[in-house]
Structures are given as structure tokens and as C-alpha cells.
Amino acid sequence: QQDELAESNSNPQTPAEVIAIQALSKIPSVGCVKYASPRYEFVSTENVARDFDIVRAVVKNESFNFLGKSYGTSIGARYAQLFPDRVGRMVLDGVLPVELDLAAVTKGQASGFEEAFRHFSADCGSHDDCPYAGNASQVASKIRNFIQGLDASPLKVGSRNLNTSLASSAVLSYLYFPAKDYPKLRSALDDAVNSHKGASLLALLDNRTGRQENGHYADNSTAAFYAVTCLDRQYAGTVADVGSLAKQWQTTTPTFGPSLAWGMLSCSNWPATGPKPTQSLAFEDTAPVLVVATSHDPATPAFWAKKLAGQLPQSALLTWDAYNHTAYRQGSGCIDTAVDTYLLRGTVPSANLKC
């Protein structure tokens, strides 16, 4: 069923396609009810933060020291809100805001990945093994057109077909870490475009999602993603609401906006409710928290980190000027030294340090 959902048309255009994606979008919630009742009702980030405080108490630590990256920042921020007097040395790298609803988070990520795709396209065009020549806009447009054409002419890969949805997901999943990802993505696109072989591109996606050769998945991380996200960021949008957003985002973020919008449908009317997101967070005084941002982070845009740093008393904002998802241990000695010094010695870097 996970394959079926991944392969489904992620940007439906006809009434029949909309009906199909509406039915398939229920796969995660039906699976949670069938296989994880009643546990799926209690996997909110707030409950995870409370679990961490139980662990802190069991090991008899007076304070909670924590390094959270990406989704982990939500756990840390929620902990700081719930237990401000127990915060020790806390680093939040690549902030995913706990207070935003699903549409706001998805819109921010659509913009982030659109920027990352333009950056990849510019880089791709400067290499001989890029499937297309031209500037960033030209290469991006050609790759986008190629991917969109795969529904009409999918590439056969064994018993599977590389269609638009799978190819788009593969490209998005390799925009996180340019130094490691771009060469692999460039090569896989070259195979698909010039040799009409989709195996490499499909293998990239399988690697990211943990899909094994036998069709099974290495873990339940995708199911857990839906369970946590849909509980944290309840979404009551209708099919019409999602379709309207998809059309809007087609204009501003054409590469991934529509598919990300339609992806929200899986959280619509989730069969359990968690704490409702609020548009602002109130924090009491805590120990100094180090908030880390990457200036061009596709999944957790830097302005989210800046906002959290402004909400947390005594926080310090550390920014890496780079294209990457998260910053710590990602190639910046400046970032690593500042974070290590803070974690090991408690020394907070100067305000708004940039690396």
C-alpha cells in the first residue's frame, strides 16, 4: 500500500484522478487504526517531550541536555515550553516550528525545495554529465518538463514504472545535502533522460525511503511520519481546499508545490486529535538555548529558526550560509566548534554569529 500511495498521481487534473487520490490518501490513517490502535493516538510531539522528562527523572538528572535536528527541534522547543526550569544545554538545529499548522509548514517547505531545485539546476548546468545545458531557469524547466512527461511515457524498471510522482519524489529527496546528493541526482537524471533508464532515479528514492529489493520497507518511518505530523498539525481542509492551494502553489512553486499540497490530504480528518497548534509560542525564562539555522535549508527554512530565537529568552542564533538541511556536522568547522564549545563548556557564542 505504501507503494500504491507513492505511485499515485500527486497532481490530479481530472475528477477521476481527484477521486483516486482522495481514496489513496486514506491509506495512512486506515493503516494506523488497523495496526497501531490505540498507540497512534498518543504519538504527539508534546507526549514525546513528556516522555523525555520521564527519562530525565529516571536517570536522576536535574536538567535536560538535548541536541535536536529537524523534527528533533520540535521536541526540544515543546520541552522548553513545558518544563522551562529543567532545560540544560539545548541545541535546536534546523527548526521545524511546533506552532504552525500543516498548510503553513507545507507552504514553507514548498518554497524551500523550489529554491533548492533552482540551486541544483544551476549547479547541474555547470557539469558535463548534466542531462541539459543552459542556465538555472532553462535546466530547471527542462527537468520539470521531462518529469511531467513520465506519466504519459513512464520508464520501465523491472515490474515497476518510474512515473511523474516517483521521479519528482526522487528529485526532492536528493536536494537535502548538495555535497553528497547533487552528483548522484545528476547522474541518475542523465541516465533517465539520455539513456531512458529509470533504475538509478528509482534507486535514489528507494534509498531515501528504505524500500528494499523485495518490496518491503526497512522500517515504519513513513507511517510514523504521518502519525506524528497529522496528530500535531491537524488539518481539516477538504478536497476543494487542497485543490485550491495546489493551483496557487503551481504558480509560485511549480516543481513541488502542487504535489506537496495534495499530500496534505492524508492528514485531513485524522482519526485522532492532539494538542492544537497555536500561532505563537510563549516561553518562560530558560537556560540559554542555541538555535542553529542554515541560510538556504530546503526542509526547515532559516526564517523559522530566526522566529524561534526571538521567542526563546536568552537564546543565541547561529547561522551557516549554505545550501543544506541542518548545519551541525555538515561540513562547517565554524558551526561545529561553536556547537561543541556550547555543549561541552556551556559557552554561548556571540549573538547572531554567522559562519
XYZ file of C-alpha atoms in Angstrom:
355
model
C 0.000 0.000 0.000
C 2.899 2.366 0.621
C 3.998 1.734 -2.958
C 0.487 2.419 -4.186
C 0.354 5.758 -2.402
C 3.837 6.757 -3.595
C 3.000 5.922 -7.213
C -0.368 7.696 -7.230
C -0.918 10.826 -9.291
C 0.302 13.574 -6.974
C -1.163 16.418 -9.036
C -4.593 15.243 -10.235
C -6.206 17.158 -13.077
C -9.453 15.301 -13.785
C -12.397 14.443 -11.497
C -11.493 10.756 -11.760
C -7.906 11.455 -10.701
C -9.122 13.527 -7.748
C -11.406 10.698 -6.609
C -8.494 8.271 -6.879
C -6.084 10.364 -4.796
C -8.813 11.013 -2.239
C -9.223 7.265 -1.748
C -5.498 6.546 -1.665
C -4.840 9.372 0.794
C -6.718 7.374 3.435
C -4.115 4.587 3.408
C -2.019 6.047 6.295
C -4.966 6.654 8.637
C -6.599 3.300 7.890
C -3.267 1.576 8.493
C -2.735 3.339 11.826
C -6.197 2.387 13.051
C -5.774 -1.213 11.907
C -2.232 -1.899 13.059
C -1.398 0.648 15.761
C -4.515 1.200 17.841
C -4.563 2.769 20.310
C -0.885 3.790 20.231
C -1.244 6.096 17.237
C -3.477 8.359 19.340
C -0.607 9.215 21.706
C 2.418 9.944 19.490
C 2.155 13.729 19.554
C 5.331 15.751 19.984
C 4.027 17.010 23.317
C 3.798 13.437 24.595
C 7.300 12.708 23.308
C 8.608 15.739 25.222
C 6.885 14.500 28.364
C 8.436 11.054 27.833
C 11.867 12.675 27.678
C 11.222 14.329 31.022
C 10.376 10.934 32.499
C 13.719 9.641 31.213
C 15.464 12.672 32.750
C 13.855 11.919 36.105
C 14.667 8.200 35.951
C 18.377 8.850 35.372
C 18.263 11.484 38.125
C 19.439 14.431 36.023
C 18.386 17.826 37.309
C 18.418 19.306 33.818
C 17.697 18.061 30.302
C 20.577 18.418 27.830
C 19.477 17.951 24.242
C 20.632 18.194 20.620
C 17.686 18.221 18.240
C 17.906 18.427 14.460
C 14.998 18.949 12.062
C 11.930 17.309 13.672
C 14.016 16.942 16.829
C 13.827 20.718 17.251
C 10.075 20.409 17.714
C 10.669 18.041 20.617
C 13.185 20.428 22.165
C 11.003 23.508 21.733
C 7.993 21.743 23.169
C 10.089 20.542 26.123
C 11.309 24.092 26.776
C 7.728 25.295 26.754
C 6.515 22.573 29.132
C 9.498 22.415 31.503
C 11.449 25.695 31.230
C 13.157 25.280 34.604
C 14.616 21.916 33.576
C 16.281 22.990 30.327
C 20.036 22.428 30.385
C 22.242 22.839 27.328
C 19.946 22.673 24.340
C 20.803 22.969 20.634
C 17.994 23.224 18.077
C 19.351 22.864 14.530
C 17.040 23.244 11.523
C 13.908 24.448 13.275
C 10.553 22.853 12.493
C 8.039 25.118 14.274
C 5.608 23.429 16.626
C 3.090 26.258 16.413
C 2.416 26.250 12.662
C -0.441 24.330 11.089
C 0.110 21.845 8.278
C -0.621 24.255 5.429
C 1.872 26.830 6.740
C 4.624 24.236 7.160
C 3.956 22.727 3.740
C 3.973 26.128 2.049
C 7.319 26.980 3.648
C 8.820 23.689 2.525
C 7.446 24.066 -0.996
C 9.288 27.399 -1.239
C 12.445 25.940 0.291
C 12.599 22.996 -2.087
C 11.814 25.217 -5.072
C 14.847 27.347 -4.193
C 16.952 24.218 -3.695
C 15.842 22.874 -7.083
C 16.939 26.104 -8.771
C 20.284 25.836 -6.990
C 20.674 22.229 -8.131
C 19.751 23.210 -11.695
C 22.379 25.960 -11.737
C 24.988 23.534 -10.415
C 23.900 20.801 -12.815
C 24.263 23.054 -15.842
C 27.915 23.643 -14.970
C 28.802 19.932 -15.248
C 29.348 17.837 -18.359
C 27.178 14.982 -17.086
C 24.105 17.176 -16.631
C 21.361 15.953 -18.986
C 20.621 19.504 -20.101
C 22.631 22.605 -20.935
C 21.680 26.160 -20.077
C 21.268 28.486 -17.139
C 19.418 27.614 -13.936
C 15.973 28.531 -15.264
C 16.474 26.650 -18.518
C 17.779 23.485 -16.871
C 15.048 23.569 -14.218
C 12.338 23.947 -16.843
C 13.703 21.072 -18.928
C 13.977 18.719 -15.954
C 10.492 19.675 -14.808
C 9.049 19.036 -18.286
C 10.816 15.680 -18.505
C 9.419 14.570 -15.152
C 5.912 15.730 -16.008
C 6.062 13.682 -19.210
C 6.712 10.442 -17.346
C 3.027 9.820 -16.652
C 2.384 9.528 -20.379
C 5.656 7.677 -21.038
C 6.899 6.016 -17.834
C 10.270 4.289 -17.730
C 10.035 0.552 -17.078
C 12.161 -0.659 -14.160
C 11.569 -4.379 -13.717
C 7.969 -4.774 -12.583
C 7.727 -1.089 -11.660
C 7.182 2.085 -13.644
C 9.047 5.310 -12.972
C 6.246 7.829 -13.327
C 5.942 11.529 -12.555
C 5.197 11.104 -8.848
C 8.105 8.745 -8.192
C 10.586 10.797 -10.218
C 9.502 14.034 -8.546
C 9.867 12.452 -5.102
C 13.311 11.141 -6.030
C 14.488 14.593 -7.089
C 13.090 16.269 -3.975
C 14.678 13.683 -1.686
C 18.133 14.425 -3.110
C 18.061 18.188 -2.585
C 18.844 17.999 1.143
C 22.628 17.613 1.153
C 24.217 19.100 -2.003
C 27.781 17.878 -1.457
C 26.639 14.254 -1.292
C 23.361 14.366 -3.195
C 23.870 16.501 -6.285
C 26.348 14.227 -8.127
C 24.117 11.184 -7.587
C 20.990 13.031 -8.683
C 22.732 14.492 -11.717
C 23.928 11.054 -12.821
C 20.528 9.436 -12.268
C 18.760 12.153 -14.267
C 21.288 11.745 -17.067
C 20.523 8.005 -17.193
C 16.801 8.689 -17.312
C 16.897 11.485 -19.885
C 19.597 10.288 -22.269
C 19.566 6.507 -21.819
C 15.870 6.132 -20.980
C 16.785 4.095 -17.915
C 14.901 4.840 -14.729
C 16.619 2.372 -12.396
C 19.108 4.866 -10.972
C 16.494 7.505 -10.184
C 14.185 4.934 -8.627
C 17.082 3.552 -6.574
C 17.707 7.023 -5.128
C 14.119 7.211 -3.920
C 14.213 3.664 -2.540
C 17.373 4.516 -0.634
C 15.743 7.541 0.986
C 12.500 5.753 1.869
C 14.109 2.492 2.976
C 12.393 0.399 0.308
C 14.195 -2.906 -0.169
C 14.533 -5.016 -3.318
C 11.823 -7.395 -2.117
C 9.349 -4.513 -1.931
C 9.337 -4.361 1.851
C 10.443 -1.313 3.823
C 13.296 -1.383 6.322
C 11.262 0.390 8.995
C 7.997 2.183 9.641
C 9.408 5.704 9.411
C 6.945 6.780 6.712
C 3.973 5.566 8.744
C 5.402 7.257 11.835
C 5.816 10.487 9.873
C 2.114 10.531 9.050
C 1.097 9.553 12.588
C 3.116 12.315 14.247
C 2.550 15.018 11.633
C -1.188 14.505 11.354
C -1.632 14.402 15.119
C 0.487 17.522 15.678
C -0.799 19.574 12.760
C -4.445 18.637 12.425
C -5.797 19.533 9.016
C -9.490 19.962 8.322
C -9.112 21.006 4.695
C -11.424 19.499 2.102
C -10.538 18.180 -1.336
C -11.630 21.548 -2.725
C -9.365 23.378 -0.255
C -6.365 21.265 -1.210
C -7.106 21.675 -4.906
C -7.256 25.448 -4.490
C -3.887 25.512 -2.704
C -2.378 23.270 -5.377
C -3.417 25.759 -8.061
C -1.998 28.691 -6.092
C 1.285 26.933 -5.427
C 1.544 25.847 -9.069
C 2.259 29.494 -9.827
C 4.758 30.214 -7.056
C 6.383 26.801 -6.547
C 5.661 24.799 -9.710
C 8.126 21.956 -9.185
C 6.855 20.538 -5.906
C 4.081 22.864 -4.687
C 1.070 21.044 -6.165
C 2.179 17.570 -5.078
C 3.017 18.772 -1.565
C -0.397 20.419 -1.346
C -2.204 17.244 -2.359
C -0.083 15.303 0.118
C -1.819 17.149 2.961
C -4.992 15.240 2.164
C -3.713 12.252 4.154
C -3.952 14.344 7.330
C -7.459 15.570 6.575
C -9.835 14.440 9.317
C -7.211 12.265 11.004
C -8.975 9.772 13.326
C -7.284 11.129 16.460
C -6.664 14.623 17.798
C -3.637 16.008 19.565
C -2.868 19.403 21.119
C -3.974 22.110 18.710
C -1.202 24.219 17.131
C -1.162 27.865 18.153
C 0.091 30.756 16.060
C 2.529 31.899 18.741
C 4.602 30.326 21.478
C 5.139 31.719 24.943
C 8.301 30.646 26.740
C 9.224 31.345 30.331
C 12.861 32.010 31.195
C 15.088 29.048 30.415
C 18.803 28.423 30.350
C 20.363 29.820 27.146
C 19.299 27.799 24.094
C 21.443 27.677 20.947
C 19.307 27.909 17.800
C 21.049 26.981 14.540
C 19.905 27.895 11.037
C 21.157 27.209 7.531
C 20.506 30.165 5.245
C 19.209 28.004 2.379
C 17.683 24.998 4.116
C 15.004 23.403 1.898
C 13.105 21.499 4.589
C 13.411 23.896 7.526
C 13.762 27.442 6.141
C 16.019 29.775 8.099
C 13.260 32.236 8.980
C 11.673 29.572 11.175
C 14.843 29.425 13.274
C 15.018 33.211 13.473
C 11.444 33.340 14.721
C 12.088 30.730 17.418
C 15.264 32.501 18.528
C 13.189 35.634 19.021
C 10.681 33.739 21.144
C 13.152 31.948 23.416
C 14.572 34.102 26.222
C 18.381 34.193 26.320
C 18.711 32.235 23.078
C 21.559 32.717 20.618
C 21.130 32.353 16.860
C 23.925 30.707 14.884
C 23.638 30.787 11.072
C 25.512 28.846 8.396
C 25.476 30.489 4.975
C 24.958 27.408 2.820
C 22.528 25.233 0.904
C 21.912 22.227 3.162
C 19.442 20.676 5.560
C 20.726 21.458 9.069
C 24.229 22.669 9.861
C 25.917 20.786 12.689
C 28.395 18.155 11.466
C 27.589 19.021 7.874
C 30.918 20.491 6.805
C 31.311 23.804 8.628
C 34.120 23.853 11.177
C 32.847 27.205 12.406
C 29.433 25.748 13.223
C 30.840 22.564 14.742
C 33.251 24.436 17.016
C 30.564 26.801 18.290
C 28.113 23.975 18.998
C 30.725 21.705 20.597
C 32.001 24.512 22.823
C 28.475 25.267 23.968
C 27.590 21.616 24.645
C 30.849 20.769 26.416
C 31.563 24.008 28.277
C 28.299 25.909 28.296
C 29.839 28.858 26.458
C 27.200 30.606 24.374
C 28.507 32.057 21.074
C 28.160 35.752 20.397
C 24.723 36.881 19.307
C 23.841 36.282 15.669
C 27.147 34.611 14.809
C 27.357 33.759 11.106
C 29.582 31.113 9.554
